[in-house]
């Protein structure tokens, strides 16, 4: 079991939980009552940060663990931290303006791309191992 | 491989699937045509139950398995069952009124919190093991 | 670690990422500005394809890995490929009309059902093993 990646995974769960809690706070701030998910653009941007983070979790978590197991625990863990940093910037940017979500978005997408490549490399190397 | 937690995980998949199937039934009952996701408050509450359950799965499943692996299979499995019970109450409550989602919500959140603590304790104990 | 299922899982991550990228393309084509998620029915169907794929991932991925581990790596991997094919047909169908989502939907649902049965069988067999 890759221990470094386990720690980063717990951090991801905590970070994701933190992002999720932004939505009820934005509901109160911008007065958007449950069960509505639209009606105020400031609320909708916060809502989209959470949704987008959830939407990207499969693209992130599956390669993270395949990379950790088949190639490198510490390498996967470092890229996992990069993903969290990208997601933090995405949250800070998107909540102020739609266009400002871009830099953080590309950082987290790059982390996912490298994890996918790492997972593929590790798995093809395993194929060739007797 | 933690067998008790595996059983609970399969139960979680079945429970989550059951919750998901409430949405098309509510579409028919309240006459909300695809691809719309708004338009009737009774439908929207059922829709939100499903979405919220999905949104909490990472906060639940990642600590569940880290806790099962690093600390206690049977402990994680029991907390997994508590989560399902909380989610059942959340579904029953929320479908009748927005305010009635609260008790079930706190039960499932408490299960997640204990799993996070359990995972962290187990992982830090592993760090100290030669 | 089930290697065939690992390869299929990486393929699932790539396929899911491909489906996710259809949404920003549809935003541009049908001129639906962020953070809106409604306003044009053609866009909303593409949006729903992505959302529905995400919504089904837990019902698919959890039994996939339990089946791979407890019963058969290659069997789970084959059903994983069937799921991807069903999801491709679902995407192609749903983007042209709501009713055309049905065949692909049932193929992917059948794959999930067989994975759930496979996981349950494998886990109950393990229970009986000393």
Short mmCIF file of C-alpha atoms in Angstrom, two decimals:
data_model
loop_
_atom_site.label_atom_id
_atom_site.label_comp_id
_atom_site.label_asym_id
_atom_site.label_seq_id
_atom_site.Cartn_x
_atom_site.Cartn_y
_atom_site.Cartn_z
CA UNK A 1 0.00 0.00 0.00
CA UNK A 2 1.55 3.34 -1.06
CA UNK A 3 1.76 5.32 2.19
CA UNK A 4 2.68 8.75 0.77
CA UNK A 5 -0.22 8.59 -1.69
CA UNK A 6 -2.50 7.47 1.16
CA UNK A 7 -1.63 10.64 3.09
CA UNK A 8 -2.21 12.82 0.01
CA UNK A 9 -5.52 11.02 -0.59
CA UNK A 10 -6.69 11.87 2.92
CA UNK A 11 -5.62 15.47 2.26
CA UNK A 12 -7.63 15.39 -1.00
CA UNK A 13 -10.71 14.20 0.92
CA UNK A 14 -10.26 17.05 3.43
CA UNK A 15 -9.63 19.62 0.69
CA UNK A 16 -12.65 18.43 -1.29
CA UNK A 17 -14.75 18.64 1.88
CA UNK A 18 -13.54 22.22 2.44
CA UNK A 19 -14.56 23.16 -1.13
CA UNK A 20 -17.97 21.51 -0.62
CA UNK A 21 -18.60 23.61 2.51
CA UNK A 22 -18.14 26.81 0.43
CA UNK A 23 -21.51 26.11 -1.23
CA UNK A 24 -23.79 26.38 1.86
CA UNK A 25 -21.83 29.49 2.94
CA UNK A 26 -22.44 31.03 -0.51
CA UNK A 27 -26.13 30.08 -0.22
CA UNK A 28 -26.40 32.18 2.92
CA UNK A 29 -24.27 35.06 1.61
CA UNK A 30 -26.14 35.41 -1.70
CA UNK A 31 -29.50 34.26 -0.32
CA UNK A 32 -30.08 31.26 -2.61
CA UNK A 33 -32.52 28.92 -0.84
CA UNK A 34 -32.35 25.13 -1.08
CA UNK A 35 -33.10 23.25 -3.31
CA UNK A 36 -32.30 25.94 -5.93
CA UNK A 37 -28.89 25.81 -7.64
CA UNK A 38 -29.30 28.91 -9.79
CA UNK A 39 -30.56 32.50 -9.44
CA UNK A 40 -27.41 34.44 -8.45
CA UNK A 41 -24.21 34.50 -10.56
CA UNK A 42 -21.89 34.86 -7.56
CA UNK A 43 -23.46 31.78 -5.96
CA UNK A 44 -23.36 29.87 -9.26
CA UNK A 45 -19.61 30.35 -9.61
CA UNK A 46 -19.00 28.92 -6.12
CA UNK A 47 -21.41 26.08 -6.96
CA UNK A 48 -19.50 25.39 -10.19
CA UNK A 49 -16.14 25.29 -8.33
CA UNK A 50 -17.48 22.48 -6.16
CA UNK A 51 -19.14 20.66 -9.05
CA UNK A 52 -16.08 20.94 -11.29
CA UNK A 53 -13.83 19.63 -8.51
CA UNK A 54 -16.16 16.64 -8.10
CA UNK A 55 -16.35 16.16 -11.87
CA UNK A 56 -12.57 15.96 -12.12
CA UNK A 57 -12.05 13.56 -9.18
CA UNK A 58 -12.29 10.37 -11.32
CA UNK A 59 -9.80 11.78 -13.86
CA UNK A 60 -7.49 12.55 -10.94
CA UNK A 61 -7.96 9.75 -8.38
CA UNK A 62 -7.88 6.73 -10.73
CA UNK A 63 -4.56 7.67 -12.39
CA UNK A 64 -3.20 8.82 -8.99
CA UNK A 65 -3.55 5.36 -7.50
CA UNK A 66 -2.55 3.45 -10.64
CA UNK A 67 0.58 5.63 -10.86
CA UNK A 68 1.30 5.17 -7.13
CA UNK A 69 0.98 1.41 -7.36
CA UNK A 70 2.63 0.68 -10.70
CA UNK A 71 5.30 3.39 -10.95
CA UNK A 72 6.09 5.52 -7.90
CA UNK A 73 4.38 6.21 -4.60
CA UNK A 74 6.32 9.40 -3.92
CA UNK A 75 5.98 10.64 -7.51
CA UNK A 76 2.20 10.17 -7.43
CA UNK A 77 2.01 11.85 -4.00
CA UNK A 78 3.91 14.94 -5.25
CA UNK A 79 1.63 15.24 -8.32
CA UNK A 80 -1.34 14.86 -5.96
CA UNK A 81 -0.11 17.87 -3.98
CA UNK A 82 0.31 19.82 -7.25
CA UNK A 83 -3.32 18.97 -8.08
CA UNK A 84 -4.47 20.34 -4.71
CA UNK A 85 -2.50 23.58 -5.26
CA UNK A 86 -4.03 23.96 -8.76
CA UNK A 87 -7.51 23.39 -7.31
CA UNK A 88 -6.91 25.99 -4.59
CA UNK A 89 -5.93 28.58 -7.22
CA UNK A 90 -8.95 27.54 -9.33
CA UNK A 91 -11.25 28.12 -6.35
CA UNK A 92 -9.69 31.49 -5.45
CA UNK A 93 -9.79 32.61 -9.10
CA UNK A 94 -13.24 31.37 -10.09
CA UNK A 95 -14.97 32.85 -7.05
CA UNK A 96 -13.77 36.32 -8.11
CA UNK A 97 -14.37 35.99 -11.90
CA UNK A 98 -15.05 33.30 -14.53
CA UNK A 99 -11.88 34.11 -16.49
CA UNK A 100 -9.62 33.86 -13.41
CA UNK A 101 -10.30 30.14 -13.07
CA UNK A 102 -7.89 29.38 -15.95
CA UNK A 103 -4.37 29.23 -14.34
CA UNK A 104 -5.37 26.87 -11.51
CA UNK A 105 -7.39 24.82 -13.96
CA UNK A 106 -4.37 24.18 -16.16
CA UNK A 107 -2.13 23.30 -13.20
CA UNK A 108 -4.55 20.62 -11.97
CA UNK A 109 -5.11 19.35 -15.55
CA UNK A 110 -1.34 19.06 -16.03
CA UNK A 111 -1.05 17.05 -12.80
CA UNK A 112 -3.77 14.68 -14.11
CA UNK A 113 -2.02 14.33 -17.48
CA UNK A 114 1.31 13.45 -15.84
CA UNK A 115 -0.44 10.93 -13.55
CA UNK A 116 -2.10 9.31 -16.59
CA UNK A 117 1.27 9.05 -18.37
CA UNK A 118 2.91 7.73 -15.19
CA UNK A 119 0.19 5.12 -14.69
CA UNK A 120 0.44 3.98 -18.34
CA UNK A 121 4.25 3.74 -18.20
CA UNK A 122 4.14 1.78 -14.94
CA UNK A 123 1.50 -0.64 -16.22
CA UNK A 124 3.26 -1.34 -19.52
CA UNK A 125 6.51 -1.94 -17.60
CA UNK A 126 4.62 -4.45 -15.41
CA UNK A 127 3.33 -6.22 -18.55
CA UNK A 128 6.94 -6.92 -19.59
CA UNK A 129 7.87 -8.28 -16.11
CA UNK A 130 7.68 -12.07 -15.87
CA UNK B 1 -8.04 -6.86 1.49
CA UNK B 2 -10.54 -5.80 4.19
CA UNK B 3 -13.48 -8.18 3.66
CA UNK B 4 -16.04 -6.52 5.99
CA UNK B 5 -15.45 -3.14 4.36
CA UNK B 6 -15.73 -4.80 0.94
CA UNK B 7 -19.22 -6.04 1.83
CA UNK B 8 -20.22 -2.61 3.13
CA UNK B 9 -18.81 -1.02 -0.04
CA UNK B 10 -20.99 -3.27 -2.21
CA UNK B 11 -23.93 -2.30 -0.01
CA UNK B 12 -23.01 1.39 -0.52
CA UNK B 13 -23.02 0.86 -4.30
CA UNK B 14 -26.48 -0.77 -4.10
CA UNK B 15 -27.81 1.94 -1.76
CA UNK B 16 -26.43 4.70 -3.97
CA UNK B 17 -28.03 3.03 -7.00
CA UNK B 18 -31.36 2.90 -5.15
CA UNK B 19 -31.14 6.64 -4.38
CA UNK B 20 -30.27 7.36 -8.03
CA UNK B 21 -33.40 5.52 -9.21
CA UNK B 22 -35.58 7.87 -7.10
CA UNK B 23 -34.83 10.68 -9.60
CA UNK B 24 -36.47 9.16 -12.74
CA UNK B 25 -39.45 8.12 -10.56
CA UNK B 26 -39.76 11.73 -9.33
CA UNK B 27 -39.50 12.94 -12.94
CA UNK B 28 -42.57 10.90 -13.81
CA UNK B 29 -44.48 11.78 -10.63
CA UNK B 30 -43.91 15.55 -10.88
CA UNK B 31 -43.79 15.62 -14.69
CA UNK B 32 -40.30 17.08 -15.14
CA UNK B 33 -39.10 16.11 -18.63
CA UNK B 34 -35.47 15.30 -19.45
CA UNK B 35 -33.04 17.05 -19.75
CA UNK B 36 -34.52 19.59 -17.28
CA UNK B 37 -33.33 19.44 -13.65
CA UNK B 38 -35.50 22.24 -12.31
CA UNK B 39 -39.11 23.42 -12.56
CA UNK B 40 -40.81 21.64 -9.61
CA UNK B 41 -39.68 21.98 -5.98
CA UNK B 42 -40.75 18.43 -5.01
CA UNK B 43 -38.67 17.04 -7.88
CA UNK B 44 -35.74 19.31 -7.05
CA UNK B 45 -35.54 18.01 -3.48
CA UNK B 46 -35.35 14.39 -4.71
CA UNK B 47 -32.76 15.48 -7.29
CA UNK B 48 -30.73 17.19 -4.56
CA UNK B 49 -30.82 14.05 -2.35
CA UNK B 50 -29.15 12.10 -5.16
CA UNK B 51 -26.69 14.87 -6.01
CA UNK B 52 -25.75 15.44 -2.36
CA UNK B 53 -25.18 11.71 -1.84
CA UNK B 54 -22.88 11.67 -4.89
CA UNK B 55 -21.15 14.85 -3.72
CA UNK B 56 -20.34 13.26 -0.34
CA UNK B 57 -19.07 9.94 -1.72
CA UNK B 58 -15.41 11.06 -1.99
CA UNK B 59 -15.47 12.44 1.59
CA UNK B 60 -16.88 9.07 2.69
CA UNK B 61 -15.24 6.41 0.49
CA UNK B 62 -11.63 7.62 0.63
CA UNK B 63 -11.44 7.75 4.46
CA UNK B 64 -13.51 4.52 4.66
CA UNK B 65 -10.86 2.53 2.79
CA UNK B 66 -7.88 4.27 4.36
CA UNK B 67 -9.38 3.57 7.81
CA UNK B 68 -10.15 -0.06 6.86
CA UNK B 69 -6.63 -0.66 5.61
CA UNK B 70 -4.56 1.24 8.16
CA UNK B 71 -6.61 0.92 11.34
CA UNK B 72 -9.55 -1.51 11.47
CA UNK B 73 -11.57 -3.36 8.85
CA UNK B 74 -14.50 -4.05 11.17
CA UNK B 75 -14.45 -0.51 12.64
CA UNK B 76 -14.57 1.05 9.16
CA UNK B 77 -17.34 -1.36 8.13
CA UNK B 78 -19.49 -0.40 11.14
CA UNK B 79 -19.03 3.33 10.41
CA UNK B 80 -19.91 2.58 6.78
CA UNK B 81 -23.21 1.10 7.94
CA UNK B 82 -23.83 4.18 10.12
CA UNK B 83 -23.26 6.34 7.02
CA UNK B 84 -25.86 4.36 5.08
CA UNK B 85 -28.39 4.73 7.92
CA UNK B 86 -27.75 8.49 8.05
CA UNK B 87 -28.20 8.73 4.29
CA UNK B 88 -31.48 6.78 4.47
CA UNK B 89 -32.81 9.23 7.08
CA UNK B 90 -31.54 12.15 4.97
CA UNK B 91 -33.45 10.82 1.94
CA UNK B 92 -36.66 10.19 3.92
CA UNK B 93 -36.44 13.61 5.57
CA UNK B 94 -35.42 15.74 2.59
CA UNK B 95 -38.11 14.31 0.29
CA UNK B 96 -40.77 15.55 2.74
CA UNK B 97 -39.22 18.97 3.59
CA UNK B 98 -35.90 20.84 3.28
CA UNK B 99 -35.54 21.23 7.07
CA UNK B 100 -36.06 17.53 7.75
CA UNK B 101 -32.82 16.60 5.98
CA UNK B 102 -30.79 17.76 9.01
CA UNK B 103 -30.71 14.74 11.43
CA UNK B 104 -29.67 12.20 8.77
CA UNK B 105 -27.19 14.69 7.38
CA UNK B 106 -25.41 15.01 10.71
CA UNK B 107 -25.31 11.25 11.27
CA UNK B 108 -23.59 10.64 7.92
CA UNK B 109 -21.25 13.61 8.47
CA UNK B 110 -20.28 12.23 11.90
CA UNK B 111 -19.50 8.83 10.32
CA UNK B 112 -17.23 10.61 7.79
CA UNK B 113 -15.50 12.58 10.54
CA UNK B 114 -14.79 9.43 12.58
CA UNK B 115 -13.49 7.66 9.45
CA UNK B 116 -11.16 10.60 8.72
CA UNK B 117 -9.84 10.50 12.30
CA UNK B 118 -9.50 6.70 12.12
CA UNK B 119 -7.62 6.87 8.81
CA UNK B 120 -5.28 9.57 10.13
CA UNK B 121 -4.57 7.65 13.36
CA UNK B 122 -3.90 4.43 11.43
CA UNK B 123 -1.59 6.12 8.95
CA UNK B 124 0.44 7.97 11.59
CA UNK B 125 0.80 4.68 13.52
CA UNK B 126 2.10 3.06 10.31
CA UNK B 127 4.66 5.87 9.91
CA UNK B 128 6.15 4.92 13.25
CA UNK B 129 6.33 1.21 12.40
CA UNK B 130 9.76 0.15 11.13
CA UNK C 1 -3.33 -6.16 -8.06
CA UNK C 2 -5.58 -7.03 -11.03
CA UNK C 3 -3.60 -5.81 -14.06
CA UNK C 4 -6.30 -6.20 -16.74
CA UNK C 5 -8.78 -4.24 -14.64
CA UNK C 6 -6.09 -1.62 -14.00
CA UNK C 7 -5.73 -1.10 -17.76
CA UNK C 8 -9.51 -0.87 -18.21
CA UNK C 9 -9.68 1.59 -15.29
CA UNK C 10 -7.15 3.87 -16.97
CA UNK C 11 -9.23 3.58 -20.15
CA UNK C 12 -12.34 4.52 -18.11
CA UNK C 13 -10.53 7.62 -16.78
CA UNK C 14 -9.58 8.62 -20.34
CA UNK C 15 -13.08 7.91 -21.69
CA UNK C 16 -14.68 9.86 -18.85
CA UNK C 17 -12.30 12.75 -19.52
CA UNK C 18 -13.30 12.68 -23.21
CA UNK C 19 -17.00 12.86 -22.26
CA UNK C 20 -16.27 15.74 -19.86
CA UNK C 21 -14.60 17.73 -22.66
CA UNK C 22 -17.81 17.53 -24.74
CA UNK C 23 -19.43 20.02 -22.31
CA UNK C 24 -17.16 23.06 -22.95
CA UNK C 25 -17.37 22.31 -26.71
CA UNK C 26 -21.18 22.32 -26.45
CA UNK C 27 -21.01 25.58 -24.46
CA UNK C 28 -19.27 27.23 -27.38
CA UNK C 29 -21.45 25.62 -30.08
CA UNK C 30 -24.76 26.51 -28.42
CA UNK C 31 -23.49 29.72 -26.81
CA UNK C 32 -24.21 28.86 -23.15
CA UNK C 33 -21.92 31.04 -21.01
CA UNK C 34 -20.37 29.87 -17.73
CA UNK C 35 -21.55 29.44 -15.01
CA UNK C 36 -24.98 28.66 -16.55
CA UNK C 37 -25.93 24.98 -16.97
CA UNK C 38 -29.31 25.54 -18.62
CA UNK C 39 -30.80 27.71 -21.38
CA UNK C 40 -30.43 25.55 -24.51
CA UNK C 41 -31.84 22.02 -24.85
CA UNK C 42 -29.04 20.79 -27.15
CA UNK C 43 -26.48 21.93 -24.60
CA UNK C 44 -28.45 20.46 -21.71
CA UNK C 45 -28.46 16.99 -23.29
CA UNK C 46 -24.65 17.03 -23.66
CA UNK C 47 -24.42 18.32 -20.07
CA UNK C 48 -26.67 15.47 -18.91
CA UNK C 49 -24.52 12.86 -20.71
CA UNK C 50 -21.52 14.00 -18.69
CA UNK C 51 -23.45 14.27 -15.44
CA UNK C 52 -25.10 10.89 -15.87
CA UNK C 53 -21.75 9.24 -16.62
CA UNK C 54 -20.33 10.76 -13.43
CA UNK C 55 -23.45 9.78 -11.47
CA UNK C 56 -23.04 6.14 -12.52
CA UNK C 57 -19.31 5.89 -11.80
CA UNK C 58 -19.74 4.71 -8.17
CA UNK C 59 -22.26 2.04 -9.25
CA UNK C 60 -19.71 0.91 -11.84
CA UNK C 61 -16.26 1.36 -10.30
CA UNK C 62 -16.92 -0.11 -6.84
CA UNK C 63 -18.36 -3.43 -8.14
CA UNK C 64 -15.71 -3.47 -10.93
CA UNK C 65 -12.86 -3.58 -8.44
CA UNK C 66 -14.59 -5.86 -5.94
CA UNK C 67 -15.35 -8.28 -8.80
CA UNK C 68 -11.77 -8.03 -10.12
CA UNK C 69 -10.29 -8.73 -6.72
CA UNK C 70 -12.65 -11.37 -5.35
CA UNK C 71 -13.74 -13.23 -8.50
CA UNK C 72 -11.96 -12.59 -11.79
CA UNK C 73 -9.61 -9.90 -13.08
CA UNK C 74 -10.21 -10.71 -16.74
CA UNK C 75 -13.98 -11.10 -16.28
CA UNK C 76 -14.22 -7.69 -14.58
CA UNK C 77 -12.01 -6.13 -17.29
CA UNK C 78 -14.26 -7.48 -20.10
CA UNK C 79 -17.40 -6.13 -18.36
CA UNK C 80 -15.57 -2.83 -17.92
CA UNK C 81 -15.06 -2.66 -21.68
CA UNK C 82 -18.76 -3.46 -22.22
CA UNK C 83 -19.61 -0.54 -19.90
CA UNK C 84 -17.44 1.82 -21.98
CA UNK C 85 -19.14 0.64 -25.21
CA UNK C 86 -22.59 1.18 -23.64
CA UNK C 87 -21.54 4.65 -22.49
CA UNK C 88 -20.26 5.52 -25.99
CA UNK C 89 -23.63 4.52 -27.50
CA UNK C 90 -25.41 6.48 -24.74
CA UNK C 91 -23.41 9.59 -25.59
CA UNK C 92 -23.96 9.23 -29.36
CA UNK C 93 -27.68 8.58 -28.86
CA UNK C 94 -28.46 11.19 -26.19
CA UNK C 95 -26.72 14.03 -28.05
CA UNK C 96 -29.07 13.49 -31.00
CA UNK C 97 -32.33 12.90 -29.03
CA UNK C 98 -33.48 12.13 -25.47
CA UNK C 99 -35.14 8.83 -26.52
CA UNK C 100 -32.00 7.54 -28.29
CA UNK C 101 -30.09 7.33 -25.01
CA UNK C 102 -31.92 4.10 -24.09
CA UNK C 103 -29.96 1.26 -25.81
CA UNK C 104 -26.54 2.39 -24.57
CA UNK C 105 -28.01 3.06 -21.15
CA UNK C 106 -29.22 -0.53 -20.81
CA UNK C 107 -25.90 -1.99 -22.00
CA UNK C 108 -23.94 -0.07 -19.34
CA UNK C 109 -26.57 -0.87 -16.68
CA UNK C 110 -26.33 -4.59 -17.55
CA UNK C 111 -22.53 -4.45 -17.20
CA UNK C 112 -22.97 -2.90 -13.73
CA UNK C 113 -25.53 -5.53 -12.72
CA UNK C 114 -23.21 -8.39 -13.77
CA UNK C 115 -20.30 -6.76 -11.90
CA UNK C 116 -22.44 -6.47 -8.76
CA UNK C 117 -23.40 -10.16 -9.02
CA UNK C 118 -19.78 -11.12 -9.71
CA UNK C 119 -18.54 -9.12 -6.73
CA UNK C 120 -21.17 -10.65 -4.43
CA UNK C 121 -20.41 -14.20 -5.61
CA UNK C 122 -16.67 -13.69 -5.18
CA UNK C 123 -17.05 -12.20 -1.72
CA UNK C 124 -19.38 -14.93 -0.43
CA UNK C 125 -16.95 -17.56 -1.80
CA UNK C 126 -14.16 -15.83 0.16
CA UNK C 127 -16.28 -15.94 3.32
CA UNK C 128 -16.36 -19.74 3.07
CA UNK C 129 -12.59 -20.00 2.58
CA UNK C 130 -10.69 -20.72 5.79
#
